[in-house]
PDB file of C-alpha atoms in Angstrom:
ATOM      1  CA  MET Q  13     176.979 194.336 181.993  1.00 39.00           C
ATOM      2  CA  ASP Q  14     179.359 191.437 181.346  1.00 41.00           C
ATOM      3  CA  GLY Q  15     181.491 190.885 184.460  1.00 42.00           C
ATOM      4  CA  ASN Q  16     183.524 193.956 185.313  1.00 46.00           C
ATOM      5  CA  LEU Q  17     184.232 195.029 181.742  1.00 43.00           C
ATOM      6  CA  PRO Q  18     183.223 198.673 181.186  1.00 46.00           C
ATOM      7  CA  GLN Q  19     180.840 199.541 178.402  1.00 50.00           C
ATOM      8  CA  GLY Q  20     181.008 202.360 175.954  1.00 51.00           C
ATOM      9  CA  PRO Q  21     178.517 205.212 176.220  1.00 53.00           C
ATOM     10  CA  PRO Q  22     174.875 204.316 175.478  1.00 62.00           C
ATOM     11  CA  GLU Q  23     173.445 205.804 172.305  1.00 64.00           C
ATOM     12  CA  GLN Q  24     171.986 209.113 173.498  1.00 66.00           C
ATOM     13  CA  GLU Q  25     169.763 210.978 171.083  1.00 75.00           C
ATOM     14  CA  GLY Q  26     168.883 213.668 173.610  1.00 87.00           C
ATOM     15  CA  ILE Q  27     166.765 214.183 176.670  1.00 93.00           C
ATOM     16  CA  GLN Q  28     163.695 216.259 177.463  1.00 96.00           C
ATOM     17  CA  LEU Q  29     163.034 218.182 180.678  1.00 97.00           C
ATOM     18  CA  PHE Q  30     159.460 218.883 181.812  1.00 97.00           C
ATOM     19  CA  PRO Q  31     158.720 220.884 184.954  1.00 96.00           C
ATOM     20  CA  ILE Q  32     155.534 219.751 186.717  1.00 96.00           C
ATOM     21  CA  PRO Q  33     153.305 222.763 187.447  1.00 95.00           C
ATOM     22  CA  GLY Q  34     150.395 222.926 189.829  1.00 94.00           C
ATOM     23  CA  ILE Q  35     151.774 220.970 192.792  1.00 95.00           C
ATOM     24  CA  PRO Q  36     150.039 222.478 195.844  1.00 94.00           C
ATOM     25  CA  LEU Q  37     151.902 223.662 198.915  1.00 93.00           C
ATOM     26  CA  VAL Q  38     152.933 220.457 200.640  1.00 95.00           C
ATOM     27  CA  GLN Q  39     151.970 219.836 204.259  1.00 94.00           C
ATOM     28  CA  PRO Q  40     153.310 217.273 206.752  1.00 96.00           C
ATOM     29  CA  GLY Q  41     151.676 213.894 206.171  1.00 97.00           C
ATOM     30  CA  ASP Q  42     150.685 214.579 202.558  1.00 97.00           C
ATOM     31  CA  ASP Q  43     150.840 211.711 200.070  1.00 97.00           C
ATOM     32  CA  LEU Q  44     153.522 213.369 197.973  1.00 97.00           C
ATOM     33  CA  ALA Q  45     153.481 210.760 195.207  1.00 97.00           C
ATOM     34  CA  ALA Q  46     149.724 211.214 194.722  1.00 97.00           C
ATOM     35  CA  LEU Q  47     150.084 215.008 194.592  1.00 97.00           C
ATOM     36  CA  ILE Q  48     152.814 214.739 191.950  1.00 97.00           C
ATOM     37  CA  VAL Q  49     150.934 212.213 189.824  1.00 97.00           C
ATOM     38  CA  GLU Q  50     147.764 214.329 189.939  1.00 97.00           C
ATOM     39  CA  ALA Q  51     149.630 217.511 188.983  1.00 97.00           C
ATOM     40  CA  ALA Q  52     151.542 215.762 186.191  1.00 96.00           C
ATOM     41  CA  GLU Q  53     148.380 214.291 184.691  1.00 96.00           C
ATOM     42  CA  ALA Q  54     146.586 217.636 184.909  1.00 96.00           C
ATOM     43  CA  ALA Q  55     149.446 219.144 182.895  1.00 95.00           C
ATOM     44  CA  GLY Q  56     149.376 216.357 180.304  1.00 94.00           C
ATOM     45  CA  LEU Q  57     152.635 214.899 181.608  1.00 93.00           C
ATOM     46  CA  SER Q  58     151.637 211.400 182.676  1.00 91.00           C
ATOM     47  CA  LEU Q  59     154.631 209.511 184.029  1.00 96.00           C
ATOM     48  CA  MET Q  60     156.039 206.753 181.814  1.00 96.00           C
ATOM     49  CA  SER Q  61     158.337 203.836 182.561  1.00 97.00           C
ATOM     50  CA  GLY Q  62     161.904 204.971 182.035  1.00 96.00           C
ATOM     51  CA  ASP Q  63     161.217 208.530 183.187  1.00 97.00           C
ATOM     52  CA  ILE Q  64     163.365 210.096 185.874  1.00 98.00           C
ATOM     53  CA  LEU Q  65     161.434 212.131 188.426  1.00 98.00           C
ATOM     54  CA  VAL Q  66     163.504 214.834 190.128  1.00 98.00           C
ATOM     55  CA  LEU Q  67     162.069 216.356 193.301  1.00 98.00           C
ATOM     56  CA  ALA Q  68     163.197 219.343 195.299  1.00 97.00           C
ATOM     57  CA  GLN Q  69     164.318 218.246 198.755  1.00 96.00           C
ATOM     58  CA  LYS Q  70     162.052 220.813 200.399  1.00 95.00           C
ATOM     59  CA  ILE Q  71     158.772 219.144 199.424  1.00 96.00           C
ATOM     60  CA  VAL Q  72     160.043 215.754 200.581  1.00 97.00           C
ATOM     61  CA  SER Q  73     161.117 217.215 203.918  1.00 97.00           C
ATOM     62  CA  LYS Q  74     157.772 218.981 204.364  1.00 96.00           C
ATOM     63  CA  ALA Q  75     155.745 215.862 203.555  1.00 97.00           C
ATOM     64  CA  GLU Q  76     157.841 213.907 206.055  1.00 98.00           C
ATOM     65  CA  GLY Q  77     157.414 216.548 208.744  1.00 97.00           C
ATOM     66  CA  ARG Q  78     161.115 217.397 208.907  1.00 97.00           C
ATOM     67  CA  LEU Q  79     160.323 220.869 210.230  1.00 96.00           C
ATOM     68  CA  VAL Q  80     161.573 222.749 213.285  1.00 96.00           C
ATOM     69  CA  ARG Q  81     159.764 225.665 214.901  1.00 94.00           C
ATOM     70  CA  LEU Q  82     162.483 228.021 216.097  1.00 94.00           C
ATOM     71  CA  ALA Q  83     160.368 229.175 219.050  1.00 94.00           C
ATOM     72  CA  ASP Q  84     160.778 225.642 220.432  1.00 95.00           C
ATOM     73  CA  VAL Q  85     164.597 225.636 220.158  1.00 96.00           C
ATOM     74  CA  THR Q  86     166.830 226.443 223.129  1.00 97.00           C
ATOM     75  CA  PRO Q  87     170.428 227.081 221.987  1.00 98.00           C
ATOM     76  CA  GLY Q  88     173.180 225.332 223.927  1.00 97.00           C
ATOM     77  CA  GLU Q  89     176.656 226.595 224.724  1.00 97.00           C
ATOM     78  CA  GLU Q  90     178.217 225.471 221.436  1.00 97.00           C
ATOM     79  CA  ALA Q  91     175.358 226.956 219.426  1.00 98.00           C
ATOM     80  CA  LEU Q  92     175.733 230.277 221.218  1.00 98.00           C
ATOM     81  CA  ARG Q  93     179.491 230.285 220.551  1.00 97.00           C
ATOM     82  CA  LEU Q  94     179.077 229.443 216.865  1.00 97.00           C
ATOM     83  CA  ALA Q  95     176.261 231.961 216.495  1.00 97.00           C
ATOM     84  CA  GLN Q  96     178.577 234.689 217.744  1.00 97.00           C
ATOM     85  CA  GLU Q  97     181.374 233.492 215.430  1.00 97.00           C
ATOM     86  CA  THR Q  98     179.175 233.249 212.341  1.00 97.00           C
ATOM     87  CA  GLY Q  99     176.602 235.982 212.999  1.00 97.00           C
ATOM     88  CA  LYS Q 100     173.756 233.487 212.610  1.00 96.00           C
ATOM     89  CA  ASP Q 101     170.602 233.043 214.689  1.00 96.00           C
ATOM     90  CA  ALA Q 102     171.607 230.835 217.634  1.00 97.00           C
ATOM     91  CA  ARG Q 103     168.363 228.870 217.308  1.00 97.00           C
ATOM     92  CA  VAL Q 104     169.142 228.043 213.682  1.00 96.00           C
ATOM     93  CA  VAL Q 105     172.673 227.050 214.673  1.00 97.00           C
ATOM     94  CA  GLN Q 106     171.257 224.689 217.294  1.00 98.00           C
ATOM     95  CA  ALA Q 107     168.941 223.136 214.687  1.00 97.00           C
ATOM     96  CA  VAL Q 108     171.989 222.660 212.461  1.00 97.00           C
ATOM     97  CA  LEU Q 109     174.020 221.042 215.240  1.00 98.00           C
ATOM     98  CA  ASP Q 110     171.140 218.753 216.146  1.00 97.00           C
ATOM     99  CA  ASP Q 111     171.233 217.316 212.601  1.00 97.00           C
ATOM    100  CA  SER Q 112     175.023 217.206 212.181  1.00 97.00           C
ATOM    101  CA  ASN Q 113     177.862 214.799 212.838  1.00 96.00           C
ATOM    102  CA  ALA Q 114     180.604 217.431 212.944  1.00 95.00           C
ATOM    103  CA  VAL Q 115     181.403 221.073 212.234  1.00 96.00           C
ATOM    104  CA  VAL Q 116     183.801 221.334 209.289  1.00 94.00           C
ATOM    105  CA  ARG Q 117     184.271 225.120 208.963  1.00 94.00           C
ATOM    106  CA  ALA Q 118     182.880 228.198 210.706  1.00 96.00           C
ATOM    107  CA  ARG Q 119     183.503 231.883 210.126  1.00 95.00           C
ATOM    108  CA  GLU Q 120     181.480 235.082 209.653  1.00 96.00           C
ATOM    109  CA  GLY Q 121     178.400 234.161 207.633  1.00 94.00           C
ATOM    110  CA  VAL Q 122     179.511 230.566 207.022  1.00 93.00           C
ATOM    111  CA  LEU Q 123     178.774 227.308 208.841  1.00 96.00           C
ATOM    112  CA  ILE Q 124     179.801 224.138 207.001  1.00 95.00           C
ATOM    113  CA  VAL Q 125     178.991 220.819 208.658  1.00 96.00           C
ATOM    114  CA  GLU Q 126     178.788 217.135 207.946  1.00 96.00           C
ATOM    115  CA  GLN Q 127     175.033 216.595 208.074  1.00 97.00           C
ATOM    116  CA  SER Q 128     173.769 213.477 209.841  1.00 96.00           C
ATOM    117  CA  SER Q 129     173.379 211.587 206.539  1.00 96.00           C
ATOM    118  CA  GLY Q 130     176.973 212.407 205.600  1.00 95.00           C
ATOM    119  CA  TRP Q 131     176.490 215.377 203.270  1.00 96.00           C
ATOM    120  CA  VAL Q 132     179.076 218.117 203.763  1.00 95.00           C
ATOM    121  CA  CYS Q 133     177.141 221.318 203.153  1.00 94.00           C
ATOM    122  CA  ALA Q 134     176.239 224.718 204.512  1.00 94.00           C
ATOM    123  CA  ASN Q 135     173.994 224.722 207.580  1.00 94.00           C
ATOM    124  CA  ALA Q 136     173.270 220.962 207.286  1.00 94.00           C
ATOM    125  CA  GLY Q 137     170.785 221.939 204.572  1.00 94.00           C
ATOM    126  CA  VAL Q 138     168.618 223.699 207.181  1.00 93.00           C
ATOM    127  CA  ASP Q 139     166.642 226.337 205.297  1.00 86.00           C
ATOM    128  CA  HIS Q 140     163.894 228.947 205.756  1.00 79.00           C
ATOM    129  CA  SER Q 141     163.020 229.393 202.081  1.00 70.00           C
ATOM    130  CA  ASN Q 142     159.745 228.049 200.689  1.00 61.00           C
ATOM    131  CA  VAL Q 143     158.813 226.503 204.046  1.00 69.00           C
ATOM    132  CA  ALA Q 144     156.186 228.716 205.705  1.00 62.00           C
ATOM    133  CA  PRO Q 145     155.231 232.379 206.107  1.00 61.00           C
ATOM    134  CA  GLU Q 146     158.144 234.266 207.608  1.00 57.00           C
ATOM    135  CA  GLU Q 147     156.316 235.068 210.831  1.00 55.00           C
ATOM    136  CA  ASP Q 148     156.047 231.354 211.674  1.00 70.00           C
ATOM    137  CA  GLU Q 149     159.855 231.021 211.907  1.00 88.00           C
ATOM    138  CA  ILE Q 150     159.962 227.417 210.759  1.00 92.00           C
ATOM    139  CA  VAL Q 151     162.980 225.805 209.122  1.00 94.00           C
ATOM    140  CA  ALA Q 152     163.202 222.561 207.174  1.00 95.00           C
ATOM    141  CA  LEU Q 153     165.802 219.861 207.720  1.00 97.00           C
ATOM    142  CA  LEU Q 154     166.994 217.451 205.052  1.00 97.00           C
ATOM    143  CA  PRO Q 155     165.131 214.122 204.944  1.00 97.00           C
ATOM    144  CA  ALA Q 156     166.383 211.716 207.617  1.00 96.00           C
ATOM    145  CA  ASP Q 157     167.264 209.191 204.870  1.00 97.00           C
ATOM    146  CA  ALA Q 158     166.758 210.658 201.415  1.00 98.00           C
ATOM    147  CA  ASP Q 159     167.652 207.392 199.658  1.00 98.00           C
ATOM    148  CA  ALA Q 160     164.861 205.634 201.572  1.00 98.00           C
ATOM    149  CA  SER Q 161     162.532 208.544 200.751  1.00 98.00           C
ATOM    150  CA  ALA Q 162     163.324 208.195 197.040  1.00 98.00           C
ATOM    151  CA  ALA Q 163     162.734 204.435 197.146  1.00 98.00           C
ATOM    152  CA  ALA Q 164     159.388 204.847 198.923  1.00 98.00           C
ATOM    153  CA  LEU Q 165     158.244 207.478 196.421  1.00 98.00           C
ATOM    154  CA  ARG Q 166     159.280 205.242 193.541  1.00 98.00           C
ATOM    155  CA  ASP Q 167     157.166 202.409 194.954  1.00 98.00           C
ATOM    156  CA  ARG Q 168     154.153 204.703 195.478  1.00 98.00           C
ATOM    157  CA  ILE Q 169     154.373 206.039 191.922  1.00 97.00           C
ATOM    158  CA  LEU Q 170     154.417 202.478 190.614  1.00 98.00           C
ATOM    159  CA  GLU Q 171     151.258 201.807 192.655  1.00 97.00           C
ATOM    160  CA  GLU Q 172     149.586 204.981 191.399  1.00 96.00           C
ATOM    161  CA  THR Q 173     150.517 204.764 187.710  1.00 96.00           C
ATOM    162  CA  GLY Q 174     152.013 201.369 186.877  1.00 97.00           C
ATOM    163  CA  ALA Q 175     155.098 203.224 185.625  1.00 97.00           C
ATOM    164  CA  THR Q 176     158.583 202.216 186.739  1.00 97.00           C
ATOM    165  CA  VAL Q 177     160.452 205.471 187.147  1.00 98.00           C
ATOM    166  CA  ALA Q 178     163.678 206.507 188.820  1.00 98.00           C
ATOM    167  CA  VAL Q 179     163.402 209.079 191.609  1.00 98.00           C
ATOM    168  CA  LEU Q 180     166.069 211.630 192.494  1.00 98.00           C
ATOM    169  CA  ILE Q 181     165.874 214.077 195.385  1.00 98.00           C
ATOM    170  CA  SER Q 182     167.760 217.289 194.675  1.00 97.00           C
ATOM    171  CA  ASP Q 183     169.206 219.913 196.991  1.00 96.00           C
ATOM    172  CA  SER Q 184     171.143 223.106 196.232  1.00 94.00           C
ATOM    173  CA  HIS Q 185     174.758 222.958 197.391  1.00 94.00           C
ATOM    174  CA  GLY Q 186     177.708 225.288 196.982  1.00 91.00           C
ATOM    175  CA  ARG Q 187     181.118 224.102 195.799  1.00 86.00           C
ATOM    176  CA  PRO Q 188     184.479 224.729 197.512  1.00 84.00           C
ATOM    177  CA  TRP Q 189     186.157 226.047 194.362  1.00 86.00           C
ATOM    178  CA  LYS Q 190     183.366 227.939 192.563  1.00 91.00           C
ATOM    179  CA  MET Q 191     180.798 230.609 193.271  1.00 93.00           C
ATOM    180  CA  GLY Q 192     177.097 229.832 193.279  1.00 93.00           C
ATOM    181  CA  THR Q 193     174.980 226.802 194.092  1.00 92.00           C
ATOM    182  CA  VAL Q 194     174.004 223.903 191.876  1.00 95.00           C
ATOM    183  CA  GLY Q 195     171.395 221.165 192.127  1.00 95.00           C
ATOM    184  CA  VAL Q 196     172.922 217.968 193.488  1.00 97.00           C
ATOM    185  CA  CYS Q 197     171.449 214.586 194.357  1.00 98.00           C
ATOM    186  CA  ILE Q 198     170.961 213.553 197.996  1.00 98.00           C
ATOM    187  CA  GLY Q 199     168.493 210.700 197.375  1.00 98.00           C
ATOM    188  CA  CYS Q 200     168.394 208.153 194.565  1.00 98.00           C
ATOM    189  CA  ALA Q 201     166.286 205.134 193.654  1.00 98.00           C
ATOM    190  CA  GLY Q 202     166.302 203.358 190.305  1.00 97.00           C
ATOM    191  CA  LEU Q 203     169.568 204.588 188.776  1.00 97.00           C
ATOM    192  CA  PRO Q 204     173.296 203.970 189.080  1.00 95.00           C
ATOM    193  CA  ALA Q 205     174.833 206.889 190.943  1.00 95.00           C
ATOM    194  CA  LEU Q 206     178.153 206.812 189.096  1.00 91.00           C
ATOM    195  CA  TRP Q 207     179.144 205.755 185.603  1.00 82.00           C
ATOM    196  CA  ASP Q 208     182.549 204.157 186.046  1.00 74.00           C
ATOM    197  CA  GLN Q 209     184.410 204.787 182.784  1.00 69.00           C
ATOM    198  CA  ARG Q 210     187.759 203.416 183.915  1.00 64.00           C
ATOM    199  CA  GLY Q 211     189.012 200.977 181.289  1.00 64.00           C
ATOM    200  CA  LEU Q 212     187.303 202.782 178.405  1.00 64.00           C
ATOM    201  CA  THR Q 213     189.430 204.566 175.830  1.00 61.00           C
ATOM    202  CA  ASP Q 214     189.330 208.151 174.611  1.00 66.00           C
ATOM    203  CA  LEU Q 215     189.229 209.283 170.965  1.00 67.00           C
ATOM    204  CA  PHE Q 216     192.908 208.507 170.591  1.00 68.00           C
ATOM    205  CA  GLY Q 217     192.906 205.096 172.238  1.00 67.00           C
ATOM    206  CA  TYR Q 218     194.238 206.151 175.637  1.00 66.00           C
ATOM    207  CA  GLU Q 219     192.759 204.126 178.479  1.00 63.00           C
ATOM    208  CA  LEU Q 220     190.851 206.081 181.114  1.00 62.00           C
ATOM    209  CA  VAL Q 221     192.148 205.359 184.596  1.00 58.00           C
ATOM    210  CA  ALA Q 222     190.280 207.788 186.858  1.00 62.00           C
ATOM    211  CA  SER Q 223     187.023 208.761 185.140  1.00 70.00           C
ATOM    212  CA  GLU Q 224     183.824 208.328 187.124  1.00 79.00           C
ATOM    213  CA  GLU Q 225     180.860 210.419 185.978  1.00 84.00           C
ATOM    214  CA  CYS Q 226     178.352 211.418 188.656  1.00 92.00           C
ATOM    215  CA  ILE Q 227     175.169 210.779 186.691  1.00 94.00           C
ATOM    216  CA  ILE Q 228     172.736 211.656 189.443  1.00 97.00           C
ATOM    217  CA  ASP Q 229     174.256 215.078 190.150  1.00 97.00           C
ATOM    218  CA  GLU Q 230     174.232 215.915 186.435  1.00 96.00           C
ATOM    219  CA  LEU Q 231     170.571 214.963 186.123  1.00 97.00           C
ATOM    220  CA  CYS Q 232     169.596 216.990 189.194  1.00 98.00           C
ATOM    221  CA  ALA Q 233     171.516 220.014 187.927  1.00 97.00           C
ATOM    222  CA  ALA Q 234     169.772 219.771 184.555  1.00 97.00           C
ATOM    223  CA  ALA Q 235     166.332 219.461 186.154  1.00 97.00           C
ATOM    224  CA  THR Q 236     166.976 222.439 188.423  1.00 95.00           C
ATOM    225  CA  LEU Q 237     167.193 224.653 185.329  1.00 95.00           C
ATOM    226  CA  VAL Q 238     163.483 224.110 184.651  1.00 95.00           C
ATOM    227  CA  MET Q 239     162.360 223.746 188.276  1.00 94.00           C
ATOM    228  CA  GLY Q 240     163.919 226.978 189.543  1.00 82.00           C
ATOM    229  CA  GLN Q 241     165.044 227.722 193.091  1.00 72.00           C
ATOM    230  CA  SER Q 242     162.947 230.670 194.294  1.00 60.00           C
ATOM    231  CA  SER Q 243     159.298 231.591 193.630  1.00 62.00           C
ATOM    232  CA  GLU Q 244     158.695 229.481 190.523  1.00 66.00           C
ATOM    233  CA  GLY Q 245     156.531 226.938 192.364  1.00 80.00           C
ATOM    234  CA  ARG Q 246     157.783 224.019 190.294  1.00 91.00           C
ATOM    235  CA  PRO Q 247     159.415 221.650 192.819  1.00 95.00           C
ATOM    236  CA  ALA Q 248     159.426 218.622 190.525  1.00 97.00           C
ATOM    237  CA  ALA Q 249     160.469 217.773 186.987  1.00 97.00           C
ATOM    238  CA  ILE Q 250     160.488 214.822 184.635  1.00 98.00           C
ATOM    239  CA  VAL Q 251     163.631 213.893 182.723  1.00 98.00           C
ATOM    240  CA  ARG Q 252     162.664 211.823 179.690  1.00 97.00           C
ATOM    241  CA  GLY Q 253     164.830 210.048 177.145  1.00 96.00           C
ATOM    242  CA  TYR Q 254     167.985 209.523 179.196  1.00 94.00           C
ATOM    243  CA  ARG Q 255     169.560 206.154 178.440  1.00 91.00           C
ATOM    244  CA  ARG Q 256     171.327 204.964 181.528  1.00 88.00           C
ATOM    245  CA  PRO Q 257     174.593 203.013 181.406  1.00 85.00           C
ATOM    246  CA  ASP Q 258     174.358 199.349 182.322  1.00 85.00           C
ATOM    247  CA  PHE Q 259     175.446 199.542 185.931  1.00 86.00           C
ATOM    248  CA  ALA Q 260     173.573 198.435 189.028  1.00 90.00           C
ATOM    249  CA  ASP Q 261     171.351 200.913 190.855  1.00 95.00           C
ATOM    250  CA  ALA Q 262     173.033 202.616 193.800  1.00 95.00           C
ATOM    251  CA  PRO Q 263     171.978 205.045 196.532  1.00 97.00           C
ATOM    252  CA  ALA Q 264     173.038 208.673 196.523  1.00 97.00           C
ATOM    253  CA  ARG Q 265     175.141 208.071 199.628  1.00 97.00           C
ATOM    254  CA  SER Q 266     177.508 206.022 197.474  1.00 95.00           C
ATOM    255  CA  ILE Q 267     178.857 209.247 195.926  1.00 95.00           C
ATOM    256  CA  GLN Q 268     180.041 210.649 199.258  1.00 95.00           C
ATOM    257  CA  ARG Q 269     183.811 210.936 199.412  1.00 92.00           C
ATOM    258  CA  PRO Q 270     185.211 209.255 202.539  1.00 91.00           C
ATOM    259  CA  ALA Q 271     186.752 211.756 204.962  1.00 87.00           C
ATOM    260  CA  GLU Q 272     190.164 210.080 204.689  1.00 89.00           C
ATOM    261  CA  LYS Q 273     190.135 210.798 200.932  1.00 87.00           C
ATOM    262  CA  ASP Q 274     188.894 214.374 201.276  1.00 85.00           C
ATOM    263  CA  LEU Q 275     191.941 216.633 200.972  1.00 82.00           C
ATOM    264  CA  PHE Q 276     189.948 219.761 201.821  1.00 79.00           C
ATOM    265  CA  ARG Q 277     188.549 218.880 205.249  1.00 72.00           C
TER     266      ARG Q 277
END
């Protein structure tokens, strides 16, 4: 990019989305990059330079051992109070508080917090689903630093395949104004997070003054359509053919809105 002058949209002929089947159940300490590369190659989907690899947060958290056994959790006073207010398991509430900076909202069935990495989301991303058999009562936390996780996975994939790919870590978040969850990016390596379109013009020549497109959330949402969110067993996908705008790479944390600019907190 030349100085600070914005560019027009890159020529985009279309993208392809490929879920990666056959990834085994991930265990703490697993070499996640090797598992993904092996599964992709077995499915005839060898990674290529320029690909974008989207991973479900859960497998990253499991590989990194970000798991909490509820039998080992002793709820404190605040957790007990919030559990009564929300109707949630006090042990889960304590796990949420232990990985949170602040409680944003609490009411029956709802606990919204600012997670320790800065993500404002339900339950700090703490989740039972697709973690372990129900009787084990284990929950998964978000990665401690999902941007660092994405960067490390990107480096390992380069070692394994020689391919320079971008890596996005996706989680399912709700939205304040709409029903339902959507895949969003919490970890990014190898892509710009935002496409700043301020200074471009629309079809009629009007200059854009506030347009910033969140590329990484859009890519994660698209990939989630082929990955699924329940029993599909496809926690990774390849996005191929996307032509990125010419902006510098940035971490996912760069899309977080500062609290002083958040009119809804």
